[in-house]
Amino acid sequence: MTWQLIKDALRGKEQDFTSLSLKTAIFVLAIPMILEMMMESAFAVVDIFFVAKLGEHAIATVGLTESVVVLVYAMGFGISMAATALISRRFGEKEYKEAGAAAFQLLIVGGAISIVLGILGWTFAPDILGLMGAEAQVIETGVSYTRIIFAGNTAIMLLFLLNGAFRGAGQAHHAMRSLWIANGLNMILDPILIFGIGNLEGFGLEGAAIATTFGRGVGVVYQLYHLFNGKHKLKILRENIVISWAIIKKIMEIAAGGMGQFLIDSVSWIALTRMNAEFGSASLAGFTIAFRILIFTLLPAWGLSGAASTLVGQNLGAKQPDRAEKAVWITTRYTVIFMASVTGIYILFNQELAGFFTDIPEVQSVAAQGLWVVALGYVFFAVGMVLTQAFNGAGDTKTPAWINIGVLWFIEIPLAYVLAFTFGLAHLGIFISIAFSHSFHSLVSLYFFRKGKWKLMEV
């Protein structure tokens, strides 16, 4: 029975998640979502593994660029939340043609935003690195990398938002496969384009950016093929290829809160990265490595919690709010168990994990410290991730956004500054602030979730 469910999940067998057993529904949705996020997290680890061979300045460039490209991720995630909320609600109502119309409008919105961001990022790449506190050598060696990443941000944007659409439709296997294609290609191309092979000379740090952009671009081609081939319930028909300002307005209303969540989170992340830059490239490199490793477990947990988003949206669409809430609590239990199980690994083996990526003692020390300190809040992180996904699946993206403002801007950033500079704890103070603030974030989310206003959202 279990093996058959796994095969069904990976094949993408169409299911009615408004009537399927909740435990089975979570299992069928979570398997491809976890595998999808595992590949994304593996990409993050493999990418920094190869880049680390180029030295601390290269690592610092990736860290600084990513802290700003997170703004692109924020918008992509925000629109993907709108995608999941709108399409899961239409699927719950069995309005499949309207779901296809929404998918086309999502392409229009995401494509337009990414073009503007690409032009701005390419033009102001040196200024972006300088503003983030990069040393002169980092700017000199890293500006091409930053430009390529920004120029290719359309692939990042569309990959995120279309995967949100597939998840909302309960077709998480397409989201999984597109990420495996994109990041699998990146992992193969990374060492070839960075270091070269045979008579082909490598491009150094720029090679990492080219590999990432090409891999994700191919992933987007895969997504578009399955949206337009007409073989699935979520499909863009010829009659859907019309601009609908009413749907675009609804997308932007929901996406505004979603973008807000991640933009607020991104500003906080940028502030923390900027603080870390004050302690030199070695500290910044250790910070970057620590979070690339932590992502290896955070992203699969985010994938597991994504099941709650789809189930909330579809069951609210089917007028079953109690079933939607029950799905959230079951998903929370599973996510907490997963996060608790990996906490011990980071506490016990932080030095060994950091040493796998760098042999520079100072960088290794910072990374190891970050692993065990941040992992202390992992169980709380699990609760917060599921509840945030539940709000977003219901279309209530504004509540998590306001929580982010209160906790991340008014607690995390000031606390990090005080601990790092006033108390002289440097990067340790920043790590402590992250662990504490995200744990507190979960408790605040729990309070608002229990109030139940998310059940009344109209999408």
Tab-separated table of C-alpha atoms in Angstrom:
chain	number	residue	atom	x	y	z
A	1	MET	CA	0.000	0.000	0.000
A	2	THR	CA	2.757	2.471	0.992
A	3	TRP	CA	4.865	1.599	-2.038
A	4	GLN	CA	1.846	2.070	-4.316
A	5	LEU	CA	1.216	5.518	-2.819
A	6	ILE	CA	4.849	6.476	-3.417
A	7	LYS	CA	4.575	5.351	-7.041
A	8	ASP	CA	1.324	7.283	-7.467
A	9	ALA	CA	2.935	10.400	-5.990
A	10	LEU	CA	5.972	10.211	-8.271
A	11	ARG	CA	3.949	9.397	-11.382
A	12	GLY	CA	1.556	12.267	-10.673
A	13	LYS	CA	-1.672	10.269	-10.523
A	14	GLU	CA	-4.522	12.812	-10.346
A	15	GLN	CA	-6.269	12.767	-6.956
A	16	ASP	CA	-9.231	14.540	-5.375
A	17	PHE	CA	-7.636	16.061	-2.273
A	18	THR	CA	-11.007	17.234	-0.959
A	19	SER	CA	-12.125	13.642	-0.297
A	20	LEU	CA	-8.933	11.570	-0.032
A	21	SER	CA	-7.867	10.500	3.475
A	22	LEU	CA	-5.869	13.400	4.965
A	23	LYS	CA	-2.888	11.281	5.968
A	24	THR	CA	-2.810	9.796	2.474
A	25	ALA	CA	-3.258	13.236	0.884
A	26	ILE	CA	-0.364	14.684	2.897
A	27	PHE	CA	1.797	11.704	1.999
A	28	VAL	CA	1.002	11.896	-1.739
A	29	LEU	CA	1.576	15.660	-1.856
A	30	ALA	CA	4.594	15.748	0.451
A	31	ILE	CA	6.694	13.062	-1.286
A	32	PRO	CA	7.283	15.035	-4.525
A	33	MET	CA	7.446	18.339	-2.605
A	34	ILE	CA	10.152	17.005	-0.276
A	35	LEU	CA	12.096	15.516	-3.198
A	36	GLU	CA	11.743	18.818	-5.052
A	37	MET	CA	13.131	20.793	-2.123
A	38	MET	CA	15.842	18.198	-1.464
A	39	MET	CA	17.169	18.825	-4.956
A	40	GLU	CA	16.982	22.586	-4.405
A	41	SER	CA	18.868	22.220	-1.113
A	42	ALA	CA	21.396	19.835	-2.706
A	43	PHE	CA	21.954	22.468	-5.382
A	44	ALA	CA	22.716	25.073	-2.730
A	45	VAL	CA	25.244	22.785	-1.039
A	46	VAL	CA	26.908	21.568	-4.247
A	47	ASP	CA	27.106	25.102	-5.642
A	48	ILE	CA	28.930	26.471	-2.603
A	49	PHE	CA	31.138	23.339	-2.490
A	50	PHE	CA	32.610	24.146	-5.915
A	51	VAL	CA	32.646	27.921	-5.450
A	52	ALA	CA	34.517	27.469	-2.148
A	53	LYS	CA	37.446	26.060	-4.153
A	54	LEU	CA	37.894	29.546	-5.629
A	55	GLY	CA	38.580	31.125	-2.211
A	56	GLU	CA	36.870	33.278	0.398
A	57	HIS	CA	36.357	36.233	-1.970
A	58	ALA	CA	34.330	34.052	-4.333
A	59	ILE	CA	32.252	32.727	-1.427
A	60	ALA	CA	31.700	36.281	-0.199
A	61	THR	CA	30.545	37.331	-3.702
A	62	VAL	CA	27.969	34.530	-3.779
A	63	GLY	CA	26.800	35.424	-0.269
A	64	LEU	CA	26.433	39.127	-1.041
A	65	THR	CA	24.779	38.572	-4.422
A	66	GLU	CA	22.364	36.040	-2.990
A	67	SER	CA	21.414	38.378	-0.156
A	68	VAL	CA	20.168	40.834	-2.819
A	69	VAL	CA	18.847	38.271	-5.327
A	70	VAL	CA	16.706	37.142	-2.405
A	71	LEU	CA	14.568	40.133	-3.455
A	72	VAL	CA	13.910	38.314	-6.736
A	73	TYR	CA	13.149	35.146	-4.791
A	74	ALA	CA	10.795	37.174	-2.627
A	75	MET	CA	8.768	38.332	-5.598
A	76	GLY	CA	8.834	34.863	-7.146
A	77	PHE	CA	7.664	33.277	-3.915
A	78	GLY	CA	5.034	35.974	-3.463
A	79	ILE	CA	3.514	35.350	-6.892
A	80	SER	CA	3.835	31.593	-6.357
A	81	MET	CA	1.729	31.967	-3.196
A	82	ALA	CA	-0.939	33.700	-5.271
A	83	ALA	CA	-0.629	30.849	-7.782
A	84	THR	CA	-1.113	28.172	-5.139
A	85	ALA	CA	-3.999	30.006	-3.448
A	86	LEU	CA	-5.892	30.810	-6.670
A	87	ILE	CA	-5.405	27.503	-8.430
A	88	SER	CA	-5.977	25.306	-5.370
A	89	ARG	CA	-9.226	27.198	-4.698
A	90	ARG	CA	-10.372	26.771	-8.330
A	91	PHE	CA	-9.487	23.064	-8.177
A	92	GLY	CA	-11.455	22.699	-4.948
A	93	GLU	CA	-14.419	24.255	-6.768
A	94	LYS	CA	-13.759	21.995	-9.825
A	95	GLU	CA	-13.403	25.101	-12.026
A	96	TYR	CA	-10.481	23.870	-14.133
A	97	LYS	CA	-10.863	26.266	-17.066
A	98	GLU	CA	-10.623	29.248	-14.693
A	99	ALA	CA	-7.482	27.691	-13.196
A	100	GLY	CA	-5.898	27.684	-16.661
A	101	ALA	CA	-6.829	31.335	-17.175
A	102	ALA	CA	-5.154	32.200	-13.855
A	103	ALA	CA	-2.010	30.297	-14.899
A	104	PHE	CA	-1.647	32.415	-18.050
A	105	GLN	CA	-2.022	35.678	-16.127
A	106	LEU	CA	0.675	34.455	-13.725
A	107	LEU	CA	3.062	34.103	-16.670
A	108	ILE	CA	2.317	37.678	-17.747
A	109	VAL	CA	2.880	39.126	-14.264
A	110	GLY	CA	6.051	37.145	-13.499
A	111	GLY	CA	7.609	37.762	-16.898
A	112	ALA	CA	7.049	41.530	-16.793
A	113	ILE	CA	8.477	41.929	-13.279
A	114	SER	CA	11.549	39.780	-14.020
A	115	ILE	CA	12.477	41.811	-17.133
A	116	VAL	CA	12.536	45.036	-15.107
A	117	LEU	CA	14.601	43.420	-12.331
A	118	GLY	CA	17.051	41.975	-14.862
A	119	ILE	CA	17.758	45.366	-16.442
A	120	LEU	CA	18.224	47.054	-13.054
A	121	GLY	CA	20.446	44.252	-11.691
A	122	TRP	CA	22.717	44.200	-14.736
A	123	THR	CA	23.106	47.989	-14.740
A	124	PHE	CA	23.783	48.469	-11.038
A	125	ALA	CA	25.678	45.241	-10.184
A	126	PRO	CA	28.892	47.024	-8.966
A	127	ASP	CA	26.843	49.448	-6.878
A	128	ILE	CA	24.862	46.585	-5.338
A	129	LEU	CA	28.025	44.794	-4.202
A	130	GLY	CA	29.541	48.043	-2.904
A	131	LEU	CA	26.370	48.929	-1.008
A	132	MET	CA	26.476	45.508	0.667
A	133	GLY	CA	29.942	46.258	2.045
A	134	ALA	CA	31.985	44.152	-0.373
A	135	GLU	CA	35.741	44.641	-0.307
A	136	ALA	CA	37.321	46.090	-3.491
A	137	GLN	CA	38.669	42.695	-4.564
A	138	VAL	CA	35.245	41.097	-4.140
A	139	ILE	CA	33.668	43.729	-6.415
A	140	GLU	CA	36.426	43.324	-9.005
A	141	THR	CA	36.129	39.531	-9.200
A	142	GLY	CA	32.391	39.202	-8.611
A	143	VAL	CA	30.604	41.818	-10.725
A	144	SER	CA	30.224	39.510	-13.771
A	145	TYR	CA	28.727	36.781	-11.585
A	146	THR	CA	26.196	39.219	-10.149
A	147	ARG	CA	25.239	40.519	-13.609
A	148	ILE	CA	24.641	37.035	-15.034
A	149	ILE	CA	22.499	36.004	-12.061
A	150	PHE	CA	20.324	39.113	-12.400
A	151	ALA	CA	20.080	38.793	-16.193
A	152	GLY	CA	18.787	35.234	-15.742
A	153	ASN	CA	16.286	36.062	-13.039
A	154	THR	CA	13.333	35.368	-15.391
A	155	ALA	CA	14.152	31.668	-15.072
A	156	ILE	CA	14.143	31.953	-11.263
A	157	MET	CA	10.863	33.869	-11.244
A	158	LEU	CA	8.968	31.565	-13.615
A	159	LEU	CA	10.344	28.407	-12.004
A	160	PHE	CA	8.999	29.500	-8.615
A	161	LEU	CA	5.598	30.786	-9.676
A	162	LEU	CA	4.769	27.917	-12.046
A	163	ASN	CA	5.749	25.389	-9.405
A	164	GLY	CA	3.343	27.192	-7.078
A	165	ALA	CA	0.639	26.705	-9.711
A	166	PHE	CA	1.402	22.993	-10.082
A	167	ARG	CA	1.330	22.503	-6.314
A	168	GLY	CA	-2.013	24.277	-6.054
A	169	ALA	CA	-3.396	21.879	-8.661
A	170	GLY	CA	-2.101	18.916	-6.663
A	171	GLN	CA	0.410	18.189	-9.456
A	172	ALA	CA	3.456	18.431	-7.232
A	173	HIS	CA	5.257	15.851	-9.378
A	174	HIS	CA	5.666	18.450	-12.150
A	175	ALA	CA	7.156	20.922	-9.669
A	176	MET	CA	9.496	18.176	-8.460
A	177	ARG	CA	10.618	17.171	-11.949
A	178	SER	CA	11.233	20.748	-13.104
A	179	LEU	CA	13.467	21.382	-10.073
A	180	TRP	CA	15.316	18.103	-10.589
A	181	ILE	CA	15.951	18.963	-14.227
A	182	ALA	CA	17.019	22.530	-13.431
A	183	ASN	CA	19.258	21.799	-10.493
A	184	GLY	CA	20.500	18.475	-11.832
A	185	LEU	CA	21.841	20.264	-14.914
A	186	ASN	CA	23.357	22.964	-12.715
A	187	MET	CA	25.172	20.416	-10.563
A	188	ILE	CA	26.612	18.694	-13.655
A	189	LEU	CA	27.619	21.932	-15.363
A	190	ASP	CA	29.010	23.676	-12.253
A	191	PRO	CA	32.432	21.954	-12.108
A	192	ILE	CA	32.737	21.922	-15.922
A	193	LEU	CA	32.021	25.626	-16.397
A	194	ILE	CA	33.903	26.758	-13.275
A	195	PHE	CA	37.103	24.716	-13.680
A	196	GLY	CA	36.926	23.515	-17.291
A	197	ILE	CA	37.273	20.040	-18.743
A	198	GLY	CA	39.703	18.734	-21.362
A	199	ASN	CA	40.507	21.539	-23.806
A	200	LEU	CA	37.588	23.623	-22.521
A	201	GLU	CA	38.830	26.352	-20.210
A	202	GLY	CA	36.655	27.156	-17.204
A	203	PHE	CA	35.034	30.535	-16.579
A	204	GLY	CA	35.710	30.632	-12.835
A	205	LEU	CA	32.997	32.225	-10.720
A	206	GLU	CA	31.074	33.316	-13.835
A	207	GLY	CA	30.766	29.628	-14.745
A	208	ALA	CA	28.673	29.025	-11.623
A	209	ALA	CA	26.254	31.760	-12.693
A	210	ILE	CA	26.014	30.410	-16.266
A	211	ALA	CA	25.332	26.871	-14.996
A	212	THR	CA	22.595	28.097	-12.659
A	213	THR	CA	20.882	30.233	-15.301
A	214	PHE	CA	21.005	27.564	-18.023
A	215	GLY	CA	19.775	24.774	-15.731
A	216	ARG	CA	16.809	26.777	-14.459
A	217	GLY	CA	15.972	27.924	-17.966
A	218	VAL	CA	15.625	24.307	-19.104
A	219	GLY	CA	13.435	23.630	-16.043
A	220	VAL	CA	11.092	26.429	-17.146
A	221	VAL	CA	10.855	24.951	-20.672
A	222	TYR	CA	9.730	21.671	-19.067
A	223	GLN	CA	7.053	23.507	-17.056
A	224	LEU	CA	5.708	25.376	-20.079
A	225	TYR	CA	5.481	22.151	-22.088
A	226	HIS	CA	3.231	20.557	-19.469
A	227	LEU	CA	1.076	23.669	-19.130
A	228	PHE	CA	0.398	23.901	-22.854
A	229	ASN	CA	0.223	20.230	-23.934
A	230	GLY	CA	-3.389	19.834	-22.720
A	231	LYS	CA	-2.830	16.457	-21.040
A	232	HIS	CA	-3.524	17.516	-17.436
A	233	LYS	CA	-6.314	19.229	-15.507
A	234	LEU	CA	-4.137	22.319	-15.141
A	235	LYS	CA	-3.652	23.490	-18.721
A	236	ILE	CA	-3.551	26.737	-20.642
A	237	LEU	CA	-6.014	26.529	-23.535
A	238	ARG	CA	-6.136	28.794	-26.561
A	239	GLU	CA	-9.100	30.683	-25.078
A	240	ASN	CA	-7.067	31.299	-21.885
A	241	ILE	CA	-4.454	33.309	-23.828
A	242	VAL	CA	-6.168	36.615	-23.194
A	243	ILE	CA	-5.082	39.246	-20.702
A	244	SER	CA	-7.597	39.442	-17.842
A	245	TRP	CA	-7.095	42.518	-15.713
A	246	ALA	CA	-9.552	41.190	-13.117
A	247	ILE	CA	-7.436	38.071	-12.542
A	248	ILE	CA	-4.198	40.084	-12.618
A	249	LYS	CA	-5.661	42.388	-9.954
A	250	LYS	CA	-6.531	39.370	-7.774
A	251	ILE	CA	-3.038	37.925	-8.311
A	252	MET	CA	-1.442	41.189	-7.223
A	253	GLU	CA	-3.711	41.484	-4.170
A	254	ILE	CA	-2.689	38.044	-2.911
A	255	ALA	CA	0.900	38.340	-4.138
A	256	ALA	CA	1.328	41.689	-2.364
A	257	GLY	CA	1.138	39.980	1.004
A	258	GLY	CA	3.305	37.107	-0.202
A	259	MET	CA	5.906	39.449	-1.633
A	260	GLY	CA	5.670	41.472	1.552
A	261	GLN	CA	6.487	38.406	3.647
A	262	PHE	CA	9.632	37.597	1.737
A	263	LEU	CA	10.669	41.186	1.059
A	264	ILE	CA	10.455	41.840	4.793
A	265	ASP	CA	12.384	38.640	5.417
A	266	SER	CA	14.851	39.646	2.685
A	267	VAL	CA	15.454	43.101	4.135
A	268	SER	CA	16.136	41.432	7.465
A	269	TRP	CA	18.514	38.978	5.762
A	270	ILE	CA	20.289	41.793	3.929
A	271	ALA	CA	20.697	43.677	7.210
A	272	LEU	CA	22.149	40.603	8.932
A	273	THR	CA	24.512	39.929	6.005
A	274	ARG	CA	25.589	43.578	6.006
A	275	MET	CA	26.343	43.376	9.742
A	276	ASN	CA	28.388	40.239	9.155
A	277	ALA	CA	30.392	41.989	6.437
A	278	GLU	CA	31.783	44.270	9.151
A	279	PHE	CA	33.747	41.308	10.517
A	280	GLY	CA	35.555	40.582	7.223
A	281	SER	CA	35.333	38.164	4.295
A	282	ALA	CA	36.179	35.119	6.432
A	283	SER	CA	33.210	35.765	8.739
A	284	LEU	CA	30.953	36.392	5.751
A	285	ALA	CA	32.152	33.203	4.058
A	286	GLY	CA	31.463	31.167	7.221
A	287	PHE	CA	28.009	32.723	7.485
A	288	THR	CA	27.286	31.817	3.836
A	289	ILE	CA	28.468	28.210	4.227
A	290	ALA	CA	26.469	27.703	7.439
A	291	PHE	CA	23.218	28.733	5.819
A	292	ARG	CA	23.847	26.749	2.646
A	293	ILE	CA	24.165	23.666	4.870
A	294	LEU	CA	21.116	24.592	6.974
A	295	ILE	CA	19.080	25.011	3.791
A	296	PHE	CA	19.745	21.332	3.124
A	297	THR	CA	17.200	20.517	5.837
A	298	LEU	CA	15.094	23.690	5.871
A	299	LEU	CA	13.979	23.304	2.250
A	300	PRO	CA	12.733	19.677	2.551
A	301	ALA	CA	10.816	20.761	5.675
A	302	TRP	CA	9.386	23.650	3.643
A	303	GLY	CA	8.384	21.093	1.004
A	304	LEU	CA	6.626	18.953	3.602
A	305	SER	CA	4.789	21.964	4.990
A	306	GLY	CA	3.735	22.848	1.428
A	307	ALA	CA	1.217	20.004	1.596
A	308	ALA	CA	-0.720	22.111	4.106
A	309	SER	CA	-0.958	24.999	1.628
A	310	THR	CA	-2.514	22.882	-1.125
A	311	LEU	CA	-4.876	21.067	1.225
A	312	VAL	CA	-6.056	24.285	2.874
A	313	GLY	CA	-6.767	25.933	-0.485
A	314	GLN	CA	-8.557	22.986	-2.053
A	315	ASN	CA	-10.627	22.154	1.027
A	316	LEU	CA	-11.681	25.756	1.584
A	317	GLY	CA	-12.722	25.766	-2.084
A	318	ALA	CA	-14.808	22.655	-1.347
A	319	LYS	CA	-16.378	24.423	1.695
A	320	GLN	CA	-14.651	22.105	4.217
A	321	PRO	CA	-12.810	24.463	6.624
A	322	ASP	CA	-12.619	21.941	9.488
A	323	ARG	CA	-10.929	19.416	7.222
A	324	ALA	CA	-8.512	22.155	6.121
A	325	GLU	CA	-7.572	22.889	9.749
A	326	LYS	CA	-7.122	19.214	10.569
A	327	ALA	CA	-4.742	18.893	7.614
A	328	VAL	CA	-2.603	21.698	9.081
A	329	TRP	CA	-2.247	20.020	12.480
A	330	ILE	CA	-1.305	16.655	10.971
A	331	THR	CA	1.277	18.296	8.701
A	332	THR	CA	2.681	20.240	11.672
A	333	ARG	CA	3.202	17.018	13.610
A	334	TYR	CA	5.147	15.412	10.755
A	335	THR	CA	7.288	18.503	10.175
A	336	VAL	CA	8.185	18.833	13.866
A	337	ILE	CA	9.308	15.187	13.948
A	338	PHE	CA	11.535	15.753	10.909
A	339	MET	CA	13.124	18.952	12.222
A	340	ALA	CA	13.708	17.465	15.675
A	341	SER	CA	15.499	14.507	14.124
A	342	VAL	CA	18.031	16.682	12.274
A	343	THR	CA	18.682	19.075	15.172
A	344	GLY	CA	20.936	16.538	16.866
A	345	ILE	CA	23.005	16.100	13.692
A	346	TYR	CA	23.912	19.783	13.598
A	347	ILE	CA	24.659	19.903	17.316
A	348	LEU	CA	26.904	16.829	17.228
A	349	PHE	CA	28.603	17.122	13.842
A	350	ASN	CA	28.755	20.863	13.100
A	351	GLN	CA	32.573	20.927	12.907
A	352	GLU	CA	32.743	17.981	10.532
A	353	LEU	CA	30.043	19.411	8.254
A	354	ALA	CA	31.737	22.802	8.067
A	355	GLY	CA	35.111	21.138	7.456
A	356	PHE	CA	33.696	19.336	4.431
A	357	PHE	CA	33.275	22.688	2.644
A	358	THR	CA	36.351	24.607	3.705
A	359	ASP	CA	39.739	24.012	5.309
A	360	ILE	CA	40.236	27.676	6.201
A	361	PRO	CA	40.197	27.542	10.043
A	362	GLU	CA	38.498	30.893	10.651
A	363	VAL	CA	35.783	30.268	8.040
A	364	GLN	CA	35.231	26.742	9.352
A	365	SER	CA	34.863	27.978	12.926
A	366	VAL	CA	32.195	30.559	12.015
A	367	ALA	CA	30.226	28.044	9.918
A	368	ALA	CA	30.303	25.356	12.636
A	369	GLN	CA	29.122	27.830	15.266
A	370	GLY	CA	26.247	28.955	13.049
A	371	LEU	CA	25.065	25.376	12.530
A	372	TRP	CA	24.585	24.412	16.156
A	373	VAL	CA	23.241	27.776	17.332
A	374	VAL	CA	20.563	28.136	14.647
A	375	ALA	CA	19.562	24.454	14.921
A	376	LEU	CA	18.514	25.050	18.533
A	377	GLY	CA	15.369	26.724	17.204
A	378	TYR	CA	14.560	24.102	14.566
A	379	VAL	CA	11.523	22.545	16.280
A	380	PHE	CA	9.889	25.972	16.550
A	381	PHE	CA	10.862	26.716	12.948
A	382	ALA	CA	8.809	23.651	11.890
A	383	VAL	CA	5.619	24.998	13.456
A	384	GLY	CA	6.115	28.431	11.898
A	385	MET	CA	6.720	27.024	8.414
A	386	VAL	CA	3.514	24.976	8.352
A	387	LEU	CA	1.328	27.743	9.776
A	388	THR	CA	2.725	30.279	7.298
A	389	GLN	CA	1.975	27.885	4.440
A	390	ALA	CA	-1.540	27.388	5.785
A	391	PHE	CA	-2.222	31.145	5.833
A	392	ASN	CA	-0.866	31.460	2.308
A	393	GLY	CA	-2.873	28.518	0.979
A	394	ALA	CA	-6.011	30.206	2.295
A	395	GLY	CA	-5.067	33.396	0.444
A	396	ASP	CA	-4.382	35.215	3.734
A	397	THR	CA	-0.883	36.364	2.841
A	398	LYS	CA	-1.127	39.614	4.805
A	399	THR	CA	-1.182	38.070	8.300
A	400	PRO	CA	2.262	36.420	7.900
A	401	ALA	CA	3.540	39.680	6.374
A	402	TRP	CA	2.536	41.680	9.452
A	403	ILE	CA	4.029	39.012	11.721
A	404	ASN	CA	7.287	39.263	9.749
A	405	ILE	CA	7.394	43.036	10.213
A	406	GLY	CA	6.835	42.782	13.956
A	407	VAL	CA	9.290	39.960	14.626
A	408	LEU	CA	12.013	40.324	11.981
A	409	TRP	CA	12.292	44.103	11.793
A	410	PHE	CA	11.548	45.059	15.376
A	411	ILE	CA	13.142	42.090	17.170
A	412	GLU	CA	15.606	40.184	14.957
A	413	ILE	CA	17.542	43.120	13.452
A	414	PRO	CA	17.856	45.225	16.653
A	415	LEU	CA	18.701	42.142	18.733
A	416	ALA	CA	21.378	41.056	16.251
A	417	TYR	CA	22.932	44.524	16.293
A	418	VAL	CA	22.984	44.745	20.087
A	419	LEU	CA	24.425	41.250	20.526
A	420	ALA	CA	26.986	41.591	17.712
A	421	PHE	CA	28.255	45.112	18.383
A	422	THR	CA	27.147	46.338	21.816
A	423	PHE	CA	27.956	43.058	23.565
A	424	GLY	CA	30.824	42.238	21.194
A	425	LEU	CA	29.574	38.762	20.242
A	426	ALA	CA	30.177	39.438	16.514
A	427	HIS	CA	28.720	36.702	14.246
A	428	LEU	CA	27.646	34.622	17.275
A	429	GLY	CA	25.259	37.397	18.267
A	430	ILE	CA	23.710	37.348	14.800
A	431	PHE	CA	23.228	33.574	14.938
A	432	ILE	CA	21.590	33.807	18.382
A	433	SER	CA	19.215	36.498	17.140
A	434	ILE	CA	18.158	34.324	14.182
A	435	ALA	CA	17.449	31.283	16.380
A	436	PHE	CA	15.483	33.281	18.963
A	437	SER	CA	13.497	35.470	16.553
A	438	HIS	CA	12.300	32.677	14.278
A	439	SER	CA	11.259	30.619	17.304
A	440	PHE	CA	9.247	33.563	18.640
A	441	HIS	CA	7.799	34.045	15.133
A	442	SER	CA	6.286	30.551	15.356
A	443	LEU	CA	4.528	31.335	18.631
A	444	VAL	CA	3.011	34.530	17.230
A	445	SER	CA	1.846	32.639	14.113
A	446	LEU	CA	0.228	30.001	16.318
A	447	TYR	CA	-1.748	32.698	18.176
A	448	PHE	CA	-3.207	34.177	14.982
A	449	PHE	CA	-3.857	30.792	13.382
A	450	ARG	CA	-5.992	29.731	16.334
A	451	LYS	CA	-8.174	32.830	15.876
A	452	GLY	CA	-9.398	31.226	12.635
A	453	LYS	CA	-9.932	34.303	10.437
A	454	TRP	CA	-8.009	32.590	7.630
A	455	LYS	CA	-11.016	30.270	7.125
A	456	LEU	CA	-13.146	33.216	5.947
A	457	MET	CA	-10.854	34.375	3.126
A	458	GLU	CA	-12.476	34.777	-0.301
A	459	VAL	CA	-10.190	34.060	-3.261
